[in-house]
XYZ file of C-alpha atoms in Angstrom:
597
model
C -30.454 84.638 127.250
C -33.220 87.050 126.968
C -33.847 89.618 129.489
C -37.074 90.153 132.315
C -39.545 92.048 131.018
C -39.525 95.456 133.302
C -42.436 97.227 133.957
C -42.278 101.113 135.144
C -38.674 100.552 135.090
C -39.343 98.886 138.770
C -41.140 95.496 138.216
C -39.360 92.414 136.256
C -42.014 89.955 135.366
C -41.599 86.041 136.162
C -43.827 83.773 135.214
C -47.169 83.564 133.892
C -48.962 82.133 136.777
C -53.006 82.639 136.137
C -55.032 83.679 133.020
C -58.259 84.559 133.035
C -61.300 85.895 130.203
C -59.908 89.657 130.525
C -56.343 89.468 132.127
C -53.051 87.242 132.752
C -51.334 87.317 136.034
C -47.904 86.950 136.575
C -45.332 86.882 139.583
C -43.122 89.682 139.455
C -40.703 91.334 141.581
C -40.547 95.188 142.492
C -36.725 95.561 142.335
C -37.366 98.760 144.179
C -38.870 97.547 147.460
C -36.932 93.897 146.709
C -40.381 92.020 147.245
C -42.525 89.800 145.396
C -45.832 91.463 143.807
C -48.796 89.900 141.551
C -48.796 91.775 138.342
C -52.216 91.644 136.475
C -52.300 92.881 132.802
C -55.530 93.096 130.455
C -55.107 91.114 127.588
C -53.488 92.399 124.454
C -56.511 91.170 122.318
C -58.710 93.287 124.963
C -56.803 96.364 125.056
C -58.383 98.103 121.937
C -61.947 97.765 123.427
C -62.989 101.166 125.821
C -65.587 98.612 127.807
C -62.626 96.404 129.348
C -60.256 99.392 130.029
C -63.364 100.936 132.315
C -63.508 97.706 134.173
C -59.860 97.048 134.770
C -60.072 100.905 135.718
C -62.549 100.554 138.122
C -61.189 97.347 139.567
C -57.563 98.796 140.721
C -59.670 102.076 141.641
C -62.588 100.126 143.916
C -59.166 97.785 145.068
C -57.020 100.284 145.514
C -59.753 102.456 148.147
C -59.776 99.317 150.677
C -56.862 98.284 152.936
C -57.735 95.778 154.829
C -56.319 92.552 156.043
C -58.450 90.137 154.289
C -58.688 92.262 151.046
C -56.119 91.585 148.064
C -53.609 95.060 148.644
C -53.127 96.620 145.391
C -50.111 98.985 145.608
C -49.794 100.421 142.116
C -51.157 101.114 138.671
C -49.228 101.643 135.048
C -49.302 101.293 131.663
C -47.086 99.116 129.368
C -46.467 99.915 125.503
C -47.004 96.792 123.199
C -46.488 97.849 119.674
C -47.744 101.204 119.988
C -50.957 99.576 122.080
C -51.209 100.979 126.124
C -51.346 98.100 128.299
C -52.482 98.809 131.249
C -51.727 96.974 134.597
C -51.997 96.172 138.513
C -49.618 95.519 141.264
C -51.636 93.478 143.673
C -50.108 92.403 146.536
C -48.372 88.144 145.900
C -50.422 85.971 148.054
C -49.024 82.272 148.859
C -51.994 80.062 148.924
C -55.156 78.518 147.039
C -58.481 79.654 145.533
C -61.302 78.221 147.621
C -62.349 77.044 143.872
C -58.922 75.112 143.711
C -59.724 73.349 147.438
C -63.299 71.982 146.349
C -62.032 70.615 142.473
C -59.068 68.835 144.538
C -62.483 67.487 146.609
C -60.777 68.836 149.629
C -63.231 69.235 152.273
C -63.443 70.943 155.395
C -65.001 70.747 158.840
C -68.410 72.678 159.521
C -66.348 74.650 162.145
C -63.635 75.635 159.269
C -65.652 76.481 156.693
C -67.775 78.571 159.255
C -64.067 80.023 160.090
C -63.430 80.993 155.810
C -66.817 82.299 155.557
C -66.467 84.655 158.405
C -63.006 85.964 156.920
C -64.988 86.556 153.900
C -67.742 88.483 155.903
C -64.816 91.041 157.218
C -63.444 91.859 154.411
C -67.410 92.350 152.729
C -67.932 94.244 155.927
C -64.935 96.912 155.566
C -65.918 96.979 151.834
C -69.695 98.076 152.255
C -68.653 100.384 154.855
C -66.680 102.102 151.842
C -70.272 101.745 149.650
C -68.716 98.964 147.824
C -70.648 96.234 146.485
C -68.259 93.497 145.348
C -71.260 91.613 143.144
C -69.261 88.773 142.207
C -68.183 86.854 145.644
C -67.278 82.729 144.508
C -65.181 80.467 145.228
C -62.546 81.633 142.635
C -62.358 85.280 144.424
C -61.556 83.927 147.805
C -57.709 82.665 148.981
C -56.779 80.927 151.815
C -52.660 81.658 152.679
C -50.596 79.074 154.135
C -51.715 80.948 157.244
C -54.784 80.004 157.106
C -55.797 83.775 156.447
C -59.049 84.430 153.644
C -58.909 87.077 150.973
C -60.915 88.428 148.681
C -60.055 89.365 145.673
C -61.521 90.529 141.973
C -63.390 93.564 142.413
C -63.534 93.968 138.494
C -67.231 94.124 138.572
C -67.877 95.761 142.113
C -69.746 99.033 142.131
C -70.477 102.114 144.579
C -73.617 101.528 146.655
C -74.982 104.894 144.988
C -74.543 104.029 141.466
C -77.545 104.048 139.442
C -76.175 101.833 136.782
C -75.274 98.910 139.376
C -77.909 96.154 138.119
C -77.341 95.180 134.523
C -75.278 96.072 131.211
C -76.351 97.555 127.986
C -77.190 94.364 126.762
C -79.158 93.308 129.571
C -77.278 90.686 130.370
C -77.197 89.237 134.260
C -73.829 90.993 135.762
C -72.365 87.803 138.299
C -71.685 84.499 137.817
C -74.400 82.153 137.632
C -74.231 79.509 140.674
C -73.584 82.341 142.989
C -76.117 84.602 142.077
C -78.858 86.717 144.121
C -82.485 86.736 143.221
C -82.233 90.384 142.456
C -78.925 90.125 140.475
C -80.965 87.431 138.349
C -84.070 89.624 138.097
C -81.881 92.714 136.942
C -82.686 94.452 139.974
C -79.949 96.910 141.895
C -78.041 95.526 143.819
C -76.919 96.632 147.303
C -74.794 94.947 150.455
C -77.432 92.374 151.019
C -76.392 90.477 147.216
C -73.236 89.860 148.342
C -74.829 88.110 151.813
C -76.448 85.735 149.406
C -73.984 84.946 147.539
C -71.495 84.305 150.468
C -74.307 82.227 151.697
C -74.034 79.909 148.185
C -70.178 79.582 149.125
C -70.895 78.155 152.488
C -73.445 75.826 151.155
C -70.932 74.402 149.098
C -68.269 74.405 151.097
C -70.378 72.483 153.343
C -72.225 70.220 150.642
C -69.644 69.993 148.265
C -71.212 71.797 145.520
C -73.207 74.880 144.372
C -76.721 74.998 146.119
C -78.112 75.356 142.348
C -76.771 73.497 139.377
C -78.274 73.236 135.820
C -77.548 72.830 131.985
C -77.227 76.743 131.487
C -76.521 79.723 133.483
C -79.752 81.044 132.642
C -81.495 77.918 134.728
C -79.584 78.345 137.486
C -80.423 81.893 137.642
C -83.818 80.594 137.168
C -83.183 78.350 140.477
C -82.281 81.270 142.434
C -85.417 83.468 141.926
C -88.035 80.105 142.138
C -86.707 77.366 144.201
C -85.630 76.855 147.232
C -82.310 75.139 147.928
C -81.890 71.560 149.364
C -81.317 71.678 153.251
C -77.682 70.671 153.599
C -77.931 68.791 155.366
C -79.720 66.160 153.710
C -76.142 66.039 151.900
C -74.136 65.586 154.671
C -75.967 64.747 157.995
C -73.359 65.661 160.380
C -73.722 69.369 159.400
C -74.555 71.286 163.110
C -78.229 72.271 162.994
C -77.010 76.180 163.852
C -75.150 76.426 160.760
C -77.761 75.032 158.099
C -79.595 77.870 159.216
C -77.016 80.375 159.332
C -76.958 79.148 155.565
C -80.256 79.167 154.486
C -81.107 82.379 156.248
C -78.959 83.852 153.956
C -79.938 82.630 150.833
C -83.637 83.492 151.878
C -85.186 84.918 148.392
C -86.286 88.022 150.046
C -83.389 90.248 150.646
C -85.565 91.953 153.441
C -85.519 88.715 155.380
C -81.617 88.091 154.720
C -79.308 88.713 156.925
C -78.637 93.113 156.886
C -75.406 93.297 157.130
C -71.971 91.113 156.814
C -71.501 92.017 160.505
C -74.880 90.727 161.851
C -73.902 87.370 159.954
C -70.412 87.176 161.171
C -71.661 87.581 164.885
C -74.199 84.700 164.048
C -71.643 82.393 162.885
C -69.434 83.370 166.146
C -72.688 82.693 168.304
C -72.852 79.285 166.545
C -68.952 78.251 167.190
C -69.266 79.169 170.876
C -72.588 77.092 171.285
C -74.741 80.040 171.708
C -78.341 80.030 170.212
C -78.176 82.157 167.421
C -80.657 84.317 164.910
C -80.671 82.131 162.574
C -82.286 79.320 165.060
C -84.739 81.672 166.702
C -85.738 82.937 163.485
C -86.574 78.884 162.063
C -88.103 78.038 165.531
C -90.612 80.999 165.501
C -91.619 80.014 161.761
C -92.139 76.414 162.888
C -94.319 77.346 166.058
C -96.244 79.866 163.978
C -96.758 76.960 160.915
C -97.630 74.171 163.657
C -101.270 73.797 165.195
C -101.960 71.770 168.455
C -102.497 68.005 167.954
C -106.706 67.281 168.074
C -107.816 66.499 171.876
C -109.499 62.744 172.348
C -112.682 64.128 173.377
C -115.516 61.251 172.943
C -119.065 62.604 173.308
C -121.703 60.852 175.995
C -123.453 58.955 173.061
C -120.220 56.759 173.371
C -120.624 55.892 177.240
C -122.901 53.055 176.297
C -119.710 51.337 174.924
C -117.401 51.525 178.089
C -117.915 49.060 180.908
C -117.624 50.654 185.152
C -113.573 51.627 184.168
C -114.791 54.543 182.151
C -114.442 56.855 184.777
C -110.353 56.803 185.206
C -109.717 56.634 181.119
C -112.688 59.888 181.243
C -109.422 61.016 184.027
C -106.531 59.861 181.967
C -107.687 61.745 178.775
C -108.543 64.560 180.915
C -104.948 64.863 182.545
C -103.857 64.841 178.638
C -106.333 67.449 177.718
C -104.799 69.592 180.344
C -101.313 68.853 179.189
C -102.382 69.754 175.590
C -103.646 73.063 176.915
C -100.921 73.609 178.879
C -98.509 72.896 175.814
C -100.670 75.621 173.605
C -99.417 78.413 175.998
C -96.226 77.439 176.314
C -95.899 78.060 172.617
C -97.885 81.034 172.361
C -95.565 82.528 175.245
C -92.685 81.404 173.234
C -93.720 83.140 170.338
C -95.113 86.197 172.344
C -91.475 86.276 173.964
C -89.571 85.716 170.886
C -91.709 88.656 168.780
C -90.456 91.247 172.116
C -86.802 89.943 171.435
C -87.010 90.627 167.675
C -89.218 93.952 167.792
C -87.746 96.571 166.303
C -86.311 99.643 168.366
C -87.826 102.472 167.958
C -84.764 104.963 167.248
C -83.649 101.951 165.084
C -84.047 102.528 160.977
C -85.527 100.296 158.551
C -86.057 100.391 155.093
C -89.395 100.977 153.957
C -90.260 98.250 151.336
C -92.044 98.463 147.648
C -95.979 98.630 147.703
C -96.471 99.521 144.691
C -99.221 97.668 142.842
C -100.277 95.598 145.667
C -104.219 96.609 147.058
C -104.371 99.158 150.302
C -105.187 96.446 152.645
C -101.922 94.467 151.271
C -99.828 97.299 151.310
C -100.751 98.740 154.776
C -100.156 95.244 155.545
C -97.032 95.292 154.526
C -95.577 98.147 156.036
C -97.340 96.785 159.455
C -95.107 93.959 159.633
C -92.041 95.945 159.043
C -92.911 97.676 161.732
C -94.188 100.959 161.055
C -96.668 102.334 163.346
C -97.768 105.619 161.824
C -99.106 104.852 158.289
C -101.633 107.282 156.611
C -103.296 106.716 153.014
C -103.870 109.657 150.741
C -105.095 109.523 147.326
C -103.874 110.136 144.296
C -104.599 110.249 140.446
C -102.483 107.535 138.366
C -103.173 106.605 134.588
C -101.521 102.930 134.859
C -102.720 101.626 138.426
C -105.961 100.593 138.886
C -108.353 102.262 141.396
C -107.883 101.311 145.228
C -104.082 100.102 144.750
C -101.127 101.131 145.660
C -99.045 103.853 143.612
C -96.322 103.718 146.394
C -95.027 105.848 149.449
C -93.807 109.048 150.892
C -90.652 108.510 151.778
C -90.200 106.296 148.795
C -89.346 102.315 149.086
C -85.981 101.669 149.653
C -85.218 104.370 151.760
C -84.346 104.485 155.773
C -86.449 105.813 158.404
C -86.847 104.923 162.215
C -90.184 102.756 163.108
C -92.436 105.999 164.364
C -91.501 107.746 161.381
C -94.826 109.326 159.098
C -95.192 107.041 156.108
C -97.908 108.370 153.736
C -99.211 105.383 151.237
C -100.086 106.901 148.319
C -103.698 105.254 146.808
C -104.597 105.559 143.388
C -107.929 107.241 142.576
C -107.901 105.863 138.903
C -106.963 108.438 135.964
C -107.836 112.045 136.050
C -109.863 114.226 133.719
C -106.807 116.012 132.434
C -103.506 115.769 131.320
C -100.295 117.196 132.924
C -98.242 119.397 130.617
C -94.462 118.803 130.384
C -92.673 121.768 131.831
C -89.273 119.642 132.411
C -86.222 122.150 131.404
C -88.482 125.629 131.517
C -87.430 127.841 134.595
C -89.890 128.018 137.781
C -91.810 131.054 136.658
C -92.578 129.888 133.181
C -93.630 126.089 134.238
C -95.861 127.732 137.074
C -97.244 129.604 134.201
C -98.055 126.452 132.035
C -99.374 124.821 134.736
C -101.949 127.319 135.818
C -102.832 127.921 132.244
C -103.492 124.591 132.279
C -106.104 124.463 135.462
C -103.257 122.670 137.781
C -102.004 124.271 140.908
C -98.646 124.725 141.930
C -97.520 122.672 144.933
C -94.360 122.370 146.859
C -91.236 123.609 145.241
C -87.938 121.731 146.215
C -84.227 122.354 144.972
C -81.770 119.411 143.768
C -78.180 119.173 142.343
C -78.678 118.451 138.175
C -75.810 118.304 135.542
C -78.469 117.733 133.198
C -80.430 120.781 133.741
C -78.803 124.564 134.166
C -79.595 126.370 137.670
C -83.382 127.578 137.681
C -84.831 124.844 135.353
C -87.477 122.007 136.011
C -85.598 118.828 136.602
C -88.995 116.868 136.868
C -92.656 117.460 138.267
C -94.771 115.079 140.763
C -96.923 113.560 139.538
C -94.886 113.931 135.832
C -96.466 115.373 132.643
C -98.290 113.589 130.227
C -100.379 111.912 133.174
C -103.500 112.830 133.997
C -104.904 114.236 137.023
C -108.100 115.964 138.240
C -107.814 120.010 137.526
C -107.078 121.857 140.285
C -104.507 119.233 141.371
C -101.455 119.841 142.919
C -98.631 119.361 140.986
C -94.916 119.860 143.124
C -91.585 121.231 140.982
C -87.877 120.110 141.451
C -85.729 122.890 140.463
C -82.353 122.259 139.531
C -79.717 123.687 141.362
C -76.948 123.114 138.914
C -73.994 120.494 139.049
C -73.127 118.724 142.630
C -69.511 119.961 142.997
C -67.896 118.221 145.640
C -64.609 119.638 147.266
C -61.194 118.456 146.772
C -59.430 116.442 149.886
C -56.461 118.191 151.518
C -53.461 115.600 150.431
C -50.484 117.580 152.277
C -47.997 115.164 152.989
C -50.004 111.523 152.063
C -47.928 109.270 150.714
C -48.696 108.590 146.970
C -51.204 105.258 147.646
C -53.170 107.697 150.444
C -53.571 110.546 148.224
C -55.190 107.751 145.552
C -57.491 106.796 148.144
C -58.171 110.168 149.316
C -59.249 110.977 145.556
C -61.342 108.062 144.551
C -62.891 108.220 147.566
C -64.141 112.050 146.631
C -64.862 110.783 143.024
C -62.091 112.506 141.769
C -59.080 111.777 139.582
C -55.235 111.831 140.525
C -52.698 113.503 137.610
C -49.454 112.662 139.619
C -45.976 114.337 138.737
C -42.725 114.128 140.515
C -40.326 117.028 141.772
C -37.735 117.050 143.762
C -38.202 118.606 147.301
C -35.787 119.339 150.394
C -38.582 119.815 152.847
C -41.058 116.637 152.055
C -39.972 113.508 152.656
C -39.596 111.395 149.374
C -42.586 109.462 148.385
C -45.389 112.108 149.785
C -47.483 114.994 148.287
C -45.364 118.286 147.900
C -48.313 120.297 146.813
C -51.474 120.151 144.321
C -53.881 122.136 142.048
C -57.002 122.681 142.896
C -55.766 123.090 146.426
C -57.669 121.086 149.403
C -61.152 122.422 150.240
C -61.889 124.366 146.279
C -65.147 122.913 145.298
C -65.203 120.933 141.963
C -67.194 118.905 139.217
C -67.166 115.426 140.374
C -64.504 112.745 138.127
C -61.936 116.401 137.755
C -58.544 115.721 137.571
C -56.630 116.824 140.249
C -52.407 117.805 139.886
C -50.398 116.169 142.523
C -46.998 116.406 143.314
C -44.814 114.096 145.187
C -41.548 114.421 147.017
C -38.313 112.785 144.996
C -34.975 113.278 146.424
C -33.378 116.265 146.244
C -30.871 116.555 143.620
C -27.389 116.165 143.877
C -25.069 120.056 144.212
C -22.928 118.512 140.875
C -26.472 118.531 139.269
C -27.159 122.266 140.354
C -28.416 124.220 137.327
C -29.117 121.305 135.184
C -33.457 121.544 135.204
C -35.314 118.558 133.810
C -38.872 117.994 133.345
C -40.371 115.483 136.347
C -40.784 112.068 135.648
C -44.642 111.728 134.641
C -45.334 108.267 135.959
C -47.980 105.984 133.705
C -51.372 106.752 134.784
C -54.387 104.565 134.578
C -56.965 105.197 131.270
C -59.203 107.160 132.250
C -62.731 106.745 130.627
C -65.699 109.165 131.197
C -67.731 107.149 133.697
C -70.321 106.374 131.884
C -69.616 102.663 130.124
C -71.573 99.743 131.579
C -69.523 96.134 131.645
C -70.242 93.289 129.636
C -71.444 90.084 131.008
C -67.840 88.713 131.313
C -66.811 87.419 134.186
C -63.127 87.338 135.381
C -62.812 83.912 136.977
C -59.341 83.916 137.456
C -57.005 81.183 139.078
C -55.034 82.608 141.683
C -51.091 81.315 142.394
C -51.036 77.510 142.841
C -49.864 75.916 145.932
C -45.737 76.320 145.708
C -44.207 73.405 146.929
């Protein structure tokens, strides 16, 4: 009889129990801690390719930086040797349970209430992740469990990515990163992505949790993605007519095509959905009655000229009454609904020490754009002009602070007007120092404007990291043209990882972008299992993805072992690759354990 496979010396492998495009799970048991685990390994046949090492990287490290209840634990990382080949592999924590994917192919539905219930399990654990700037980008049906508890988690973060990462919309081959059916407008586009992707795509797994099936369907993926950015779903409850009215809109609110109009946050849906279940009125509802009131007009009032009084016999006089008592009624009905909406506009205004992002103007005409930022609800909006070679005259380059960004609603927002091209063209003075592109630029008939510092590892300290407006446009002479110096390399400053335990110091490091070289040595004074010391120590400032030493505590050794030195243990680390590799458009859509009998 053969023996377990042993990974790490610590985890003896069971049986195969999900495969997926990238990876095979297995059940496993960590004869250290005597407890089942989930052990998932990249495929042999993927092992050789840097692209799927990155992402199984980046999924333990994104995994491994959230612990939280309805988040898949991952408590470890290694490598296996397979014929001279690294293997590289995840301990994720053994859930007993089903996929929500494996619920709706068995065509086992659930009750409004309950699926309300799963979807606001999956809103905490999307909550705790964007609170750690963690977009998951691939939320499904497949990547959610439900325990024999009843308890959700989410799983699969092999394509999430860090709210501030520049590279989080599509891959090198621009191809659509998500899976098709669950897929945000922007996601589809290409577009970044940010916390408000995953709100729509949690809203397509409530739609077919309640409907039975994906709000979009269609012969490729490419239609469906199609669907997503130019139609609008079918109300669900035209599939199933006992669906609460509350919830259809909690639903369709967020799937709305404009992210701006989506729900914000996962929080403000969750408390939506726990308005709904206590038979509270909720956003949602306010939101769909103020539409319809602002869409409806007053029915015409039955108002008969005198040329018609020839027609009417002596009883005119009390119908002339009755269809005044229902022209009063009408009017009376008007005002109600204008105070309705009046009311509903003060409950929804926005507060003023409250921030909102300021949204993209660019190319639309003054009147548009100022229109634009109006309803968003900024109240101090100036235009300026400014020269532009590719927007036409009158429209709008952009604004100052630029779209996307946060400010509160009396905040200055300059919109920035193109006057049509200029006479002259901007030279390029990107990577000369400040006194040498002020120089060129004078030389050239521009002056120099405002001068502003920011962190490059591109460009050395002291050199132009870009102008505003850039060279090679043109401008008027005697324009002013503003420089952004660089002012060298960000260096961020290693965490202080005294006595963490081995999974905290992890954390501690991803979440300062840096990476973990752990060793083992035996100490008498630190407990076993936490950080004796490391190099750089806690507080030194660094280059962003260093590696940083740490040692943790074994047990001391034995006195009959006195004098006998060996080198630490190195434990297998995770491949490390240098940051910069975009994913494919695989998807990992993998089953999760089947329902144990």
């Amino acid at each position: 009889m053969s023996q377990p496979r042993l990974l790490g010396g610590r985890y003896e492998l069971d049986e195969l129990i999900g495969r997926g495009g990238m990876a095979e799970v297995y059940r496993a048991r960590d004869l250290r801690l005597d407890r089942m685990v989930a052990v998932k390994m990249l495929r042999h046949d993927m092992a050789r390719d840097h692209t799927f090492q990155e992402r199984f990287r980046r999924e333990a490290q994104s995994a491994a930086s959230l612990n939280h209840p309805s988040i898949i634990a991952v408590y470890d990382t290694g490598e296996d040797m397979v014929d001279g080949l690294a293997i590289p592999f995840i301990i994720m924590e053994h859930v007993d349970g089903r996929t929500l994917k494996e619920l709706l192919d068995d065509d086992r539905r659930l009750l409004p209430e309950r699926c309300a219930e799963v979807t606001d399990g999956i809103l905490r654990a999307l909550e705790y992740s964007h609170q750690n700037a963690i977009v998951h980008r691939d939320i499904k049906p497949a990547n959610v469990m439900l325990t024999r508890q009843a308890e959700v988690k989410v799983m699969d973060f092999g394509i999430a990515r860090a709210m501030n990462d520049n590279q989080a919309t599509m891959t090198q081959t621009s191809q659509v990163i998500g899976t098709a059916q669950y897929l945000s407008p922007e996601q589809a586009r290409g577009e970044r992505v940010d916390a408000r992707s995953d709100i729509y795509s949690t809203g397509c797994v409530l739609y077919e949790l309640l409907t039975g099936r994906p709000p979009f369907e269609g012969d490729s993926p490419v239609s469906i993605a199609y669907q997503h950015v130019r139609e609008e779903p079918v109300p669900p409850s035209q599939a199933d007519p006992e669906i609460p009215a509350w919830l259809e809109q909690i639903t369709l609110r967020a799937m709305t095509k404009d992210r701006d109009r989506r729900y914000q946050t996962a929080e403000e849906m969750r408390q939506d959905i726990q308005r709904g279940l206590q038979g509270m009125t909720t956003e949602a509802g306010t939101m769909a009655m103020a539409a319809a009131g602002a869409t409806s007009s007053l029915p015409p009032v039955d108002d008969r000229g005198r040329g018609d009084y020839d027609d009417y016999d002596d009883g005119y006089d009390d119908r002339r009454e009755g269809r005044g008592g229902r022209t009063a009624l009408w009017v009376l009905l008007g005002i109600a609904v204008v105070t309705a909406l009046a009311f509903t506009l003060w409950l929804v205004r926005p507060d003023p020490a409250e921030t909102m992002e300021i949204p993209d103007v660019q190319g639309m005409s003054q009147s548009e754009a100022e229109q634009s930022l109006d309803q968003r609800g900024f109240e101090n909006v100036s235009a300026e002009e400014e020269n532009h070679d590719e927007i036409g005259e009158g429209d709008a380059i952009g604004t100052e602070p630029a779209a996307g960004e946060e400010r509160a609603a009396t905040s200055d927002i300059t919109l920035l007007i193109s006057s049509g091209p200029g006479s002259a063209e901007i030279p390029n003075v990107v990577g000369q120092d400040r006194d040498g592109a002020s120089q060129t630029l004078q030389e050239a008939g521009f002056e120099v404007g405002d001068t502003s510092e920011e962190a490059s590892a591109s460009y050395p300290e002291g050199q132009v990291v870009r102008t505003s407006p850039p060279g090679g446009q043109s401008a008027d002479p005697g324009s002013r043209i503003d420089l952004v110096i660089s002012s060298g390399p960000e260096q961020v400053a290693v965490p202080d990882l005294s006595e963490m335990t081995r999974e905290e110091a992890e954390g501690a490091l991803s979440d300062a972008g840096l990476n973990g070289d752990f060793q083992e040595e035996s100490s008498e004074d630190v407990e076993p299992g936490r950080v004796t010391r490391q190099e750089p120590g806690g507080g030194t400032e660094v280059d962003p993805e260093s590696s940083v030493t740490v040692w943790v505590a074994t047990e001391p050794e034995d006195d009959e072992d006195e004098g006998e030195e060996s080198p630490p243990e190195t434990p297998p680390t995770t491949p490390e690759g240098d940051g910069n590799e975009t994913p494919d458009d695989w998807q990992s859509d993998l089953p999760w354990p089947p329902d144990q009998e």
